CSV table of N, CA and C in Angstrom, one decimal:
chain,number,residue,atom,x,y,z
A,1,UNK,N,3.5,18.0,10.7
A,1,UNK,CA,4.5,16.9,11.4
A,1,UNK,C,3.6,15.6,11.4
A,2,UNK,N,4.5,14.6,10.8
A,2,UNK,CA,3.7,13.2,10.9
A,2,UNK,C,4.2,12.5,12.3
A,3,UNK,N,2.8,11.9,12.7
A,3,UNK,CA,3.0,11.2,13.8
A,3,UNK,C,2.2,10.0,14.1
A,4,UNK,N,2.6,9.0,14.5
A,4,UNK,CA,1.6,7.7,14.5
A,4,UNK,C,2.0,7.1,16.0
A,5,UNK,N,1.2,6.2,16.3
A,5,UNK,CA,1.5,5.1,17.4
A,5,UNK,C,2.2,4.1,17.0
A,6,UNK,N,3.3,3.9,17.4
A,6,UNK,CA,4.1,2.6,17.2
A,6,UNK,C,4.2,1.7,18.3
A,7,UNK,N,3.3,1.6,19.5
A,7,UNK,CA,3.5,0.9,20.6
A,7,UNK,C,3.2,-0.6,20.3
A,8,UNK,N,2.4,-0.8,19.1
A,8,UNK,CA,2.0,-2.3,18.9
A,8,UNK,C,2.9,-2.9,17.8
A,9,UNK,N,3.8,-2.1,17.2
A,9,UNK,CA,4.6,-2.7,16.0
A,9,UNK,C,5.4,-4.1,16.4
A,10,UNK,N,5.9,-4.0,17.6
A,10,UNK,CA,6.7,-5.2,18.0
A,10,UNK,C,7.7,-5.6,16.9
A,11,UNK,N,8.2,-4.7,16.3
A,11,UNK,CA,9.3,-5.4,15.1
A,11,UNK,C,8.4,-5.7,13.7
A,12,UNK,N,7.1,-5.6,13.9
A,12,UNK,CA,6.6,-5.9,12.3
A,12,UNK,C,6.5,-4.7,11.7
A,13,UNK,N,6.6,-4.9,10.4
A,13,UNK,CA,6.4,-3.6,9.4
A,13,UNK,C,4.9,-3.3,9.2
A,14,UNK,N,4.0,-4.6,8.9
A,14,UNK,CA,2.6,-4.3,8.4
A,14,UNK,C,1.9,-5.4,8.9
A,15,UNK,N,0.5,-5.1,8.8
A,15,UNK,CA,-0.5,-6.2,9.2
A,15,UNK,C,-1.7,-6.0,8.3
A,16,UNK,N,-2.3,-7.2,8.0
A,16,UNK,CA,-3.6,-7.3,7.5
A,16,UNK,C,-4.5,-7.8,8.4
A,17,UNK,N,-5.6,-7.0,8.8
A,17,UNK,CA,-6.7,-7.7,9.7
A,17,UNK,C,-5.6,-7.9,11.0
A,18,UNK,N,-5.9,-8.9,11.5
A,18,UNK,CA,-5.1,-9.4,12.9
A,18,UNK,C,-3.9,-9.8,12.8
A,19,UNK,N,-3.4,-10.2,11.4
A,19,UNK,CA,-2.2,-10.7,11.2
A,19,UNK,C,-0.9,-10.0,10.7
A,20,UNK,N,0.2,-10.0,11.5
A,20,UNK,CA,1.3,-9.2,11.6
A,20,UNK,C,2.2,-9.8,10.6
A,21,UNK,N,2.9,-9.0,9.7
A,21,UNK,CA,3.9,-9.4,9.1
A,21,UNK,C,5.1,-8.8,9.1
A,22,UNK,N,6.4,-9.5,9.2
A,22,UNK,CA,7.8,-8.9,9.4
A,22,UNK,C,8.2,-7.7,8.4
A,23,UNK,N,7.8,-7.8,7.2
A,23,UNK,CA,7.9,-6.8,6.2
A,23,UNK,C,6.9,-6.6,5.3
A,24,UNK,N,6.8,-5.5,4.7
A,24,UNK,CA,5.8,-5.2,3.7
A,24,UNK,C,5.9,-6.0,2.5
A,25,UNK,N,6.9,-6.5,2.2
A,25,UNK,CA,7.1,-7.5,1.3
A,25,UNK,C,6.2,-8.9,1.4
A,26,UNK,N,6.3,-9.2,2.6
A,26,UNK,CA,5.6,-10.5,3.1
A,26,UNK,C,4.1,-10.0,3.2
A,27,UNK,N,3.7,-8.9,3.4
A,27,UNK,CA,2.2,-8.5,3.6
A,27,UNK,C,1.6,-8.3,2.0
A,28,UNK,N,2.6,-7.8,1.2
A,28,UNK,CA,2.1,-7.9,-0.2
A,28,UNK,C,1.9,-9.2,-1.0
A,29,UNK,N,2.7,-10.2,-0.3
A,29,UNK,CA,2.6,-11.4,-0.9
A,29,UNK,C,1.4,-12.1,-0.3
A,30,UNK,N,0.8,-11.8,0.7
A,30,UNK,CA,-0.3,-12.4,1.4
A,30,UNK,C,-1.7,-11.6,1.1
A,31,UNK,N,-1.8,-10.3,0.6
A,31,UNK,CA,-2.7,-9.4,0.2
A,31,UNK,C,-3.7,-10.3,-0.7
A,32,UNK,N,-5.0,-10.2,-0.4
A,32,UNK,CA,-6.0,-10.5,-1.5
A,32,UNK,C,-7.0,-9.4,-1.7
A,33,UNK,N,-8.0,-9.7,-2.5
A,33,UNK,CA,-9.0,-8.6,-2.9
A,33,UNK,C,-9.6,-7.9,-1.7
A,34,UNK,N,-9.7,-6.6,-1.7
A,34,UNK,CA,-10.4,-5.8,-1.1
A,34,UNK,C,-9.9,-5.8,0.6
A,35,UNK,N,-8.5,-6.2,0.6
A,35,UNK,CA,-8.1,-6.2,2.0
A,35,UNK,C,-7.1,-4.7,2.1
A,36,UNK,N,-6.9,-4.4,3.2
A,36,UNK,CA,-5.9,-3.3,3.5
A,36,UNK,C,-4.7,-3.6,4.3
A,37,UNK,N,-3.5,-3.2,3.9
A,37,UNK,CA,-2.2,-3.5,4.4
A,37,UNK,C,-2.2,-2.2,5.2
A,38,UNK,N,-2.0,-2.3,6.7
A,38,UNK,CA,-1.7,-1.3,7.5
A,38,UNK,C,-0.2,-1.3,7.9
A,39,UNK,N,0.6,-0.1,7.7
A,39,UNK,CA,1.9,-0.2,8.1
A,39,UNK,C,2.0,0.2,9.5
A,40,UNK,N,3.0,-0.3,10.2
A,40,UNK,CA,3.2,-0.3,11.6
A,40,UNK,C,4.3,0.6,12.2
A,41,UNK,N,5.2,1.0,11.2
A,41,UNK,CA,6.3,1.8,11.9
A,41,UNK,C,6.9,2.5,10.6
A,42,UNK,N,7.8,3.5,10.7
A,42,UNK,CA,8.5,3.9,9.7
A,42,UNK,C,9.5,2.9,9.2
A,43,UNK,N,9.7,3.1,7.7
A,43,UNK,CA,10.4,2.1,7.0
A,43,UNK,C,11.6,2.8,6.4
A,44,UNK,N,12.8,2.4,6.6
A,44,UNK,CA,13.9,3.0,6.1
A,44,UNK,C,14.5,2.0,5.0
A,45,UNK,N,14.5,2.2,3.7
A,45,UNK,CA,15.0,1.4,2.6
A,45,UNK,C,16.4,1.8,2.5
A,46,UNK,N,17.3,0.5,2.7
A,46,UNK,CA,18.8,0.8,2.5
A,46,UNK,C,19.3,-0.1,1.3
A,47,UNK,N,18.7,-1.0,1.0
A,47,UNK,CA,19.2,-2.0,-0.2
A,47,UNK,C,18.3,-2.3,-1.2
A,48,UNK,N,16.9,-2.2,-1.0
A,48,UNK,CA,15.9,-2.8,-1.9
A,48,UNK,C,14.6,-1.9,-1.7
A,49,UNK,N,13.9,-1.6,-2.9
A,49,UNK,CA,12.6,-0.9,-2.7
A,49,UNK,C,11.5,-1.8,-2.6
A,50,UNK,N,10.3,-1.3,-2.4
A,50,UNK,CA,9.1,-2.0,-2.3
A,50,UNK,C,8.5,-2.1,-3.6
A,51,UNK,N,8.4,-3.4,-4.0
A,51,UNK,CA,7.8,-3.9,-5.5
A,51,UNK,C,6.6,-4.6,-5.1
A,52,UNK,N,5.5,-4.3,-5.7
A,52,UNK,CA,4.3,-5.2,-5.6
A,52,UNK,C,4.6,-6.3,-6.6
A,53,UNK,N,4.3,-7.7,-6.0
A,53,UNK,CA,4.6,-8.7,-6.9
A,53,UNK,C,3.8,-9.0,-8.2
A,54,UNK,N,4.4,-9.3,-9.2
A,54,UNK,CA,3.6,-9.6,-10.3
A,54,UNK,C,2.0,-10.5,-10.2
A,55,UNK,N,2.1,-11.2,-9.3
A,55,UNK,CA,1.1,-12.1,-8.8
A,55,UNK,C,-0.3,-11.2,-8.5
A,56,UNK,N,0.3,-10.1,-8.1
A,56,UNK,CA,-0.8,-9.1,-7.3
A,56,UNK,C,-1.5,-8.1,-8.2
A,57,UNK,N,-1.0,-8.2,-9.6
A,57,UNK,CA,-1.3,-7.1,-10.6
A,57,UNK,C,-2.6,-6.9,-10.9
A,58,UNK,N,-3.5,-7.9,-10.5
A,58,UNK,CA,-4.9,-7.6,-10.4
A,58,UNK,C,-5.9,-7.6,-9.4
A,59,UNK,N,-5.1,-7.6,-8.3
A,59,UNK,CA,-5.8,-7.7,-7.0
A,59,UNK,C,-6.2,-6.2,-6.5
A,60,UNK,N,-7.5,-6.0,-5.9
A,60,UNK,CA,-7.7,-4.7,-5.6
A,60,UNK,C,-7.5,-4.7,-4.1
A,61,UNK,N,-6.6,-3.7,-3.6
A,61,UNK,CA,-6.2,-3.5,-2.4
A,61,UNK,C,-5.6,-2.2,-1.9
A,62,UNK,N,-5.5,-2.0,-0.7
A,62,UNK,CA,-5.0,-0.7,-0.2
A,62,UNK,C,-3.8,-0.9,0.8
A,63,UNK,N,-3.0,0.2,0.6
A,63,UNK,CA,-2.0,0.2,1.4
A,63,UNK,C,-2.0,1.5,2.4
A,64,UNK,N,-2.1,1.5,3.6
A,64,UNK,CA,-2.4,2.7,4.5
A,64,UNK,C,-1.2,2.9,5.2
A,65,UNK,N,-0.2,3.8,5.1
A,65,UNK,CA,0.8,3.9,5.7
A,65,UNK,C,0.8,4.5,7.1
A,66,UNK,N,-0.5,4.8,7.5
A,66,UNK,CA,-0.9,5.1,8.9
A,66,UNK,C,0.0,6.2,9.4
A,67,UNK,N,0.3,7.1,8.4
A,67,UNK,CA,1.2,8.5,8.6
A,67,UNK,C,2.6,8.1,8.8
A,68,UNK,N,3.1,7.0,8.6
A,68,UNK,CA,4.5,6.7,8.7
A,68,UNK,C,5.1,7.1,7.5
A,69,UNK,N,6.6,7.0,7.6
A,69,UNK,CA,7.5,7.5,6.6
A,69,UNK,C,8.0,6.3,5.9
A,70,UNK,N,8.2,6.4,4.6
A,70,UNK,CA,8.9,5.4,3.8
A,70,UNK,C,10.1,6.5,3.3
A,71,UNK,N,11.3,5.9,3.7
A,71,UNK,CA,12.6,6.7,3.3
A,71,UNK,C,13.6,5.8,2.6
A,72,UNK,N,14.0,6.4,1.5
A,72,UNK,CA,15.1,6.0,0.7
A,72,UNK,C,16.4,6.3,1.1
A,73,UNK,N,17.1,5.4,1.6
A,73,UNK,CA,18.4,6.1,2.4
A,73,UNK,C,19.6,5.6,1.5
A,74,UNK,N,19.5,5.1,0.2
A,74,UNK,CA,20.7,5.0,-0.6
A,74,UNK,C,20.5,5.5,-2.0
A,75,UNK,N,21.8,5.7,-2.5
A,75,UNK,CA,21.8,6.1,-3.6
A,75,UNK,C,21.9,5.1,-4.8
A,76,UNK,N,21.8,3.8,-4.5
A,76,UNK,CA,21.7,2.7,-5.5
A,76,UNK,C,20.4,2.1,-5.9
A,77,UNK,N,19.3,2.8,-5.2
A,77,UNK,CA,18.1,2.3,-5.3
A,77,UNK,C,17.3,3.3,-6.3
A,78,UNK,N,16.9,2.4,-7.5
A,78,UNK,CA,16.2,3.3,-8.7
A,78,UNK,C,15.0,3.7,-8.1
A,79,UNK,N,13.9,3.1,-7.6
A,79,UNK,CA,12.5,3.5,-7.2
A,79,UNK,C,12.4,3.0,-5.8
A,80,UNK,N,11.7,3.9,-5.1
A,80,UNK,CA,11.4,3.6,-3.7
A,80,UNK,C,10.1,2.5,-3.7
A,81,UNK,N,9.2,2.8,-4.5
A,81,UNK,CA,8.1,2.0,-4.5
A,81,UNK,C,7.4,1.8,-5.9
A,82,UNK,N,7.6,0.6,-6.2
A,82,UNK,CA,7.0,0.2,-7.8
A,82,UNK,C,5.8,-0.7,-7.7
A,83,UNK,N,4.7,-0.2,-8.5
A,83,UNK,CA,3.6,-1.1,-8.9
A,83,UNK,C,3.3,-1.2,-10.3
A,84,UNK,N,3.4,-2.4,-10.8
A,84,UNK,CA,3.3,-2.4,-12.2
A,84,UNK,C,4.3,-2.1,-13.4
A,85,UNK,N,5.1,-1.3,-12.9
A,85,UNK,CA,6.0,-0.7,-14.1
A,85,UNK,C,7.3,-1.8,-14.1
A,86,UNK,N,7.9,-2.1,-12.9
A,86,UNK,CA,9.0,-2.9,-13.0
A,86,UNK,C,8.7,-4.1,-12.1
A,87,UNK,N,8.7,-5.3,-12.7
A,87,UNK,CA,8.3,-6.4,-11.8
A,87,UNK,C,9.2,-6.7,-10.9
A,88,UNK,N,8.9,-8.0,-10.3
A,88,UNK,CA,9.9,-8.5,-9.2
A,88,UNK,C,11.1,-9.2,-9.5
A,89,UNK,N,11.1,-9.2,-10.8
A,89,UNK,CA,12.5,-9.7,-11.7
A,89,UNK,C,13.3,-8.6,-12.0
A,90,UNK,N,12.8,-7.3,-11.8
A,90,UNK,CA,13.6,-6.1,-12.3
A,90,UNK,C,13.6,-5.6,-13.5
A,91,UNK,N,12.6,-6.2,-14.5
A,91,UNK,CA,12.5,-6.0,-15.9
A,91,UNK,C,11.0,-5.4,-15.9
A,92,UNK,N,10.8,-4.8,-17.2
A,92,UNK,CA,9.5,-4.1,-17.5
A,92,UNK,C,8.5,-5.2,-17.0
A,93,UNK,N,7.4,-4.7,-16.5
A,93,UNK,CA,6.4,-5.7,-15.7
A,93,UNK,C,5.0,-5.6,-16.4
A,94,UNK,N,4.1,-6.3,-16.1
A,94,UNK,CA,2.8,-6.2,-16.6
A,94,UNK,C,2.0,-5.0,-15.9
A,95,UNK,N,1.3,-4.2,-16.5
A,95,UNK,CA,0.7,-2.8,-15.8
A,95,UNK,C,-0.2,-3.5,-14.8
A,96,UNK,N,-0.4,-2.8,-13.7
A,96,UNK,CA,-1.4,-3.2,-12.7
A,96,UNK,C,-2.7,-2.9,-13.2
A,97,UNK,N,-3.7,-3.9,-13.1
A,97,UNK,CA,-5.0,-3.7,-13.8
A,97,UNK,C,-6.1,-3.6,-12.9
A,98,UNK,N,-5.8,-3.5,-11.5
A,98,UNK,CA,-6.8,-3.6,-10.5
A,98,UNK,C,-7.0,-2.3,-9.8
A,99,UNK,N,-7.8,-2.3,-8.8
A,99,UNK,CA,-7.8,-0.8,-8.1
A,99,UNK,C,-7.2,-0.9,-6.9
A,100,UNK,N,-5.9,0.1,-6.9
A,100,UNK,CA,-5.0,0.1,-5.9
A,100,UNK,C,-5.2,1.6,-5.1
A,101,UNK,N,-5.1,1.5,-3.7
A,101,UNK,CA,-5.1,3.0,-3.2
A,101,UNK,C,-3.8,3.0,-2.2
A,102,UNK,N,-3.1,4.0,-2.3
A,102,UNK,CA,-1.7,4.3,-1.3
A,102,UNK,C,-2.4,5.4,-0.7
A,103,UNK,N,-2.2,5.4,0.7
A,103,UNK,CA,-2.4,6.5,1.5
A,103,UNK,C,-1.7,6.8,2.8
A,104,UNK,N,-1.7,8.1,2.9
A,104,UNK,CA,-1.0,8.3,4.3
A,104,UNK,C,0.3,8.0,4.5
A,105,UNK,N,1.1,8.3,3.4
A,105,UNK,CA,2.6,7.8,3.4
A,105,UNK,C,3.5,9.2,3.4
A,106,UNK,N,4.5,9.3,4.1
A,106,UNK,CA,5.5,10.4,3.8
A,106,UNK,C,6.8,9.7,3.2
A,107,UNK,N,6.9,10.1,1.9
A,107,UNK,CA,8.1,9.8,1.3
A,107,UNK,C,9.1,10.7,1.2
A,108,UNK,N,10.4,10.2,1.9
A,108,UNK,CA,11.6,11.0,2.1
A,108,UNK,C,12.7,10.4,1.7
A,109,UNK,N,13.9,11.1,1.2
A,109,UNK,CA,14.8,10.3,0.7
A,109,UNK,C,16.4,11.3,1.0
A,110,UNK,N,17.5,10.7,0.3
A,110,UNK,CA,18.6,11.5,0.6
A,110,UNK,C,19.0,12.0,-0.9
A,111,UNK,N,19.9,13.1,-0.9
A,111,UNK,CA,20.4,13.5,-2.1
A,111,UNK,C,20.9,12.5,-3.1
A,112,UNK,N,20.1,12.6,-4.2
A,112,UNK,CA,20.8,11.5,-5.3
A,112,UNK,C,20.3,10.1,-5.2
A,113,UNK,N,19.0,10.0,-4.5
A,113,UNK,CA,18.7,8.7,-4.1
A,113,UNK,C,17.7,8.0,-5.0
A,114,UNK,N,18.2,8.1,-6.3
A,114,UNK,CA,17.4,7.2,-7.4
A,114,UNK,C,16.5,7.9,-8.2
A,115,UNK,N,15.6,7.5,-8.8
A,115,UNK,CA,14.9,8.0,-9.9
A,115,UNK,C,13.6,8.6,-9.6
A,116,UNK,N,12.9,7.8,-8.9
A,116,UNK,CA,11.3,8.0,-8.5
A,116,UNK,C,11.2,7.6,-7.2
A,117,UNK,N,10.2,8.4,-6.5
A,117,UNK,CA,9.7,7.9,-5.2
A,117,UNK,C,8.6,6.7,-5.4
A,118,UNK,N,7.8,7.1,-6.3
A,118,UNK,CA,6.6,6.1,-6.8
A,118,UNK,C,6.6,6.0,-8.3
A,119,UNK,N,6.9,4.6,-8.7
A,119,UNK,CA,6.8,4.4,-10.1
A,119,UNK,C,5.7,3.4,-10.4
A,120,UNK,N,4.9,3.9,-11.4
A,120,UNK,CA,3.6,3.1,-11.5
A,120,UNK,C,3.3,2.7,-13.1
A,121,UNK,N,2.9,1.7,-13.4
A,121,UNK,CA,2.5,1.3,-14.8
A,121,UNK,C,1.0,0.6,-14.4
A,122,UNK,N,0.0,1.5,-14.9
A,122,UNK,CA,-1.4,1.1,-14.7
A,122,UNK,C,-2.2,0.8,-16.0
A,123,UNK,N,-3.2,-0.1,-16.0
A,123,UNK,CA,-4.2,-0.2,-16.7
A,123,UNK,C,-5.5,-0.2,-16.1
A,124,UNK,N,-5.5,-0.3,-14.9
A,124,UNK,CA,-6.5,0.0,-13.8
A,124,UNK,C,-6.6,1.2,-13.2
A,125,UNK,N,-6.9,1.6,-12.0
A,125,UNK,CA,-6.8,2.6,-11.3
A,125,UNK,C,-6.0,2.5,-10.0
A,126,UNK,N,-5.2,3.6,-10.0
A,126,UNK,CA,-4.4,3.9,-8.9
A,126,UNK,C,-4.7,5.2,-8.1
A,127,UNK,N,-4.9,5.1,-7.0
A,127,UNK,CA,-5.2,6.4,-6.0
A,127,UNK,C,-4.3,6.8,-5.0
A,128,UNK,N,-3.7,7.8,-4.9
A,128,UNK,CA,-2.7,8.4,-4.0
A,128,UNK,C,-3.5,9.4,-3.2
A,129,UNK,N,-3.6,9.1,-2.0
A,129,UNK,CA,-4.4,10.0,-1.1
A,129,UNK,C,-3.5,10.5,0.1
A,130,UNK,N,-3.6,11.7,0.4
A,130,UNK,CA,-2.8,12.3,1.6
A,130,UNK,C,-1.4,11.9,1.9
A,131,UNK,N,-0.7,11.8,0.6
A,131,UNK,CA,0.8,11.5,0.8
A,131,UNK,C,1.5,12.9,0.8
A,132,UNK,N,2.9,12.7,1.3
A,132,UNK,CA,3.7,13.8,1.4
A,132,UNK,C,5.0,13.4,0.7
A,133,UNK,N,5.4,14.1,-0.3
A,133,UNK,CA,6.7,13.7,-0.9
A,133,UNK,C,7.5,14.8,-0.7
A,134,UNK,N,8.6,14.5,0.1
A,134,UNK,CA,9.6,15.5,0.5
A,134,UNK,C,11.1,15.3,0.0
A,135,UNK,N,11.8,16.0,-0.1
A,135,UNK,CA,13.3,15.8,-0.3
A,135,UNK,C,13.7,14.9,-1.4
A,136,UNK,N,13.0,15.4,-2.7
A,136,UNK,CA,13.2,14.5,-3.9
A,136,UNK,C,14.3,15.2,-4.8
A,137,UNK,N,15.2,16.0,-4.2
A,137,UNK,CA,16.3,16.7,-4.9
A,137,UNK,C,17.3,15.5,-5.4
A,138,UNK,N,17.7,15.4,-6.8
A,138,UNK,CA,18.2,14.7,-7.4
A,138,UNK,C,17.6,13.3,-8.0
A,139,UNK,N,16.3,13.4,-7.5
A,139,UNK,CA,15.4,12.3,-8.1
A,139,UNK,C,14.9,13.0,-9.6
A,140,UNK,N,14.4,12.3,-10.5
A,140,UNK,CA,13.8,12.6,-11.6
A,140,UNK,C,12.6,13.1,-11.5
A,141,UNK,N,11.7,12.5,-10.4
A,141,UNK,CA,10.6,12.9,-10.2
A,141,UNK,C,10.0,12.1,-9.1
A,142,UNK,N,9.0,12.8,-8.4
A,142,UNK,CA,8.3,12.3,-7.3
A,142,UNK,C,7.5,11.1,-7.5
A,143,UNK,N,6.7,11.2,-8.8
A,143,UNK,CA,5.9,10.1,-9.2
A,143,UNK,C,6.1,10.0,-10.8
A,144,UNK,N,6.3,8.8,-11.0
A,144,UNK,CA,6.4,8.6,-12.6
A,144,UNK,C,5.1,7.4,-12.9
A,145,UNK,N,4.4,7.8,-13.8
A,145,UNK,CA,3.1,7.1,-14.0
A,145,UNK,C,3.1,6.8,-15.5
A,146,UNK,N,2.9,5.8,-16.2
A,146,UNK,CA,2.5,5.3,-17.5
A,146,UNK,C,1.2,4.7,-17.6
A,147,UNK,N,0.5,4.9,-18.4
A,147,UNK,CA,-0.9,4.0,-18.5
A,147,UNK,C,-1.0,3.4,-19.8
A,148,UNK,N,-1.7,2.4,-19.8
A,148,UNK,CA,-2.0,1.7,-21.1
A,148,UNK,C,-3.4,1.2,-21.0
A,149,UNK,N,-4.0,1.3,-22.2
A,149,UNK,CA,-5.3,1.0,-22.0
A,149,UNK,C,-6.3,2.1,-21.7
A,150,UNK,N,-7.8,2.0,-22.1
A,150,UNK,CA,-8.7,3.0,-22.1
A,150,UNK,C,-9.0,3.2,-20.6
A,151,UNK,N,-8.8,2.3,-19.8
A,151,UNK,CA,-9.2,2.3,-18.4
A,151,UNK,C,-8.3,2.7,-17.4
A,152,UNK,N,-7.1,3.2,-18.0
A,152,UNK,CA,-5.9,3.4,-17.0
A,152,UNK,C,-6.3,4.9,-16.3
A,153,UNK,N,-6.2,4.9,-15.1
A,153,UNK,CA,-6.6,6.0,-14.3
A,153,UNK,C,-5.6,6.3,-13.1
A,154,UNK,N,-5.2,7.4,-12.9
A,154,UNK,CA,-4.4,7.8,-11.8
A,154,UNK,C,-5.0,9.0,-11.1
A,155,UNK,N,-5.2,8.9,-9.9
A,155,UNK,CA,-6.1,9.9,-9.2
A,155,UNK,C,-5.1,10.3,-7.9
A,156,UNK,N,-4.9,11.7,-7.9
A,156,UNK,CA,-3.9,12.0,-6.7
A,156,UNK,C,-4.8,13.1,-5.8
A,157,UNK,N,-5.2,12.7,-4.6
A,157,UNK,CA,-6.0,13.5,-3.7
A,157,UNK,C,-5.2,13.9,-2.5
A,158,UNK,N,-5.3,15.3,-2.4
A,158,UNK,CA,-4.7,15.7,-0.9
A,158,UNK,C,-3.3,15.6,-0.5
A,159,UNK,N,-2.5,15.3,-1.8
A,159,UNK,CA,-1.0,15.0,-1.5
A,159,UNK,C,-0.2,16.5,-1.5
A,160,UNK,N,0.8,16.4,-0.8
A,160,UNK,CA,1.9,17.7,-0.7
A,160,UNK,C,3.0,17.3,-1.3
A,161,UNK,N,3.7,18.1,-2.2
A,161,UNK,CA,5.1,18.0,-2.8
A,161,UNK,C,5.7,19.0,-2.6
A,162,UNK,N,6.9,18.8,-1.9
A,162,UNK,CA,8.0,19.7,-1.2
A,162,UNK,C,9.4,19.3,-1.5
A,163,UNK,N,10.2,20.1,-1.7
A,163,UNK,CA,11.6,19.6,-1.9
A,163,UNK,C,12.6,20.5,-1.0
A,164,UNK,N,12.8,20.1,0.3
A,164,UNK,CA,13.5,20.9,1.3
A,164,UNK,C,14.9,20.9,1.2
A,165,UNK,N,15.2,19.9,0.2
A,165,UNK,CA,16.8,19.8,-0.1
A,165,UNK,C,17.3,20.6,-1.1
A,166,UNK,N,16.6,21.2,-2.0
A,166,UNK,CA,17.1,22.0,-3.3
A,166,UNK,C,16.1,23.1,-3.5
A,167,UNK,N,16.4,23.7,-4.4
A,167,UNK,CA,15.6,25.1,-4.7
A,167,UNK,C,14.4,24.8,-5.6
A,168,UNK,N,14.3,23.7,-6.4
A,168,UNK,CA,13.2,23.5,-7.2
A,168,UNK,C,12.1,22.5,-6.7
A,169,UNK,N,11.1,22.6,-7.1
A,169,UNK,CA,9.8,21.9,-6.7
A,169,UNK,C,9.2,21.2,-7.7
């Protein structure tokens, strides 16, 4: 079971250091090298996914979901979380070339909720740690990653993949 203390969230979705941000998108716009974005509450996506801005494609940073849930609640959203594959204008983007860590996130969705929970285009290193991918029945895949260049690396550590909505895993 995923649980976390949300007593200090006060309506904010994320923080970097002592600064809180109303949305994850706001925190992504503000993040700089070697910072960690901490998620403060469950996030339910109903109309748009999380897209790392093209201006951050070479920034080394971490997003710690703090064991909160990222839920895709719509059938019209193609991807729940994008880094480097689809840019913030919705077309093919620049591959992510920094060192990015995504950890402690529980991805969930509804039947037919899009193509991928996590879409990655990488020429650097992307590490996914301690994440849970559930209920991806109707999705093409839990993670879609494409690499370009000799230094492209995707590292997955301690993640769980389950599909409680269908018979396939």
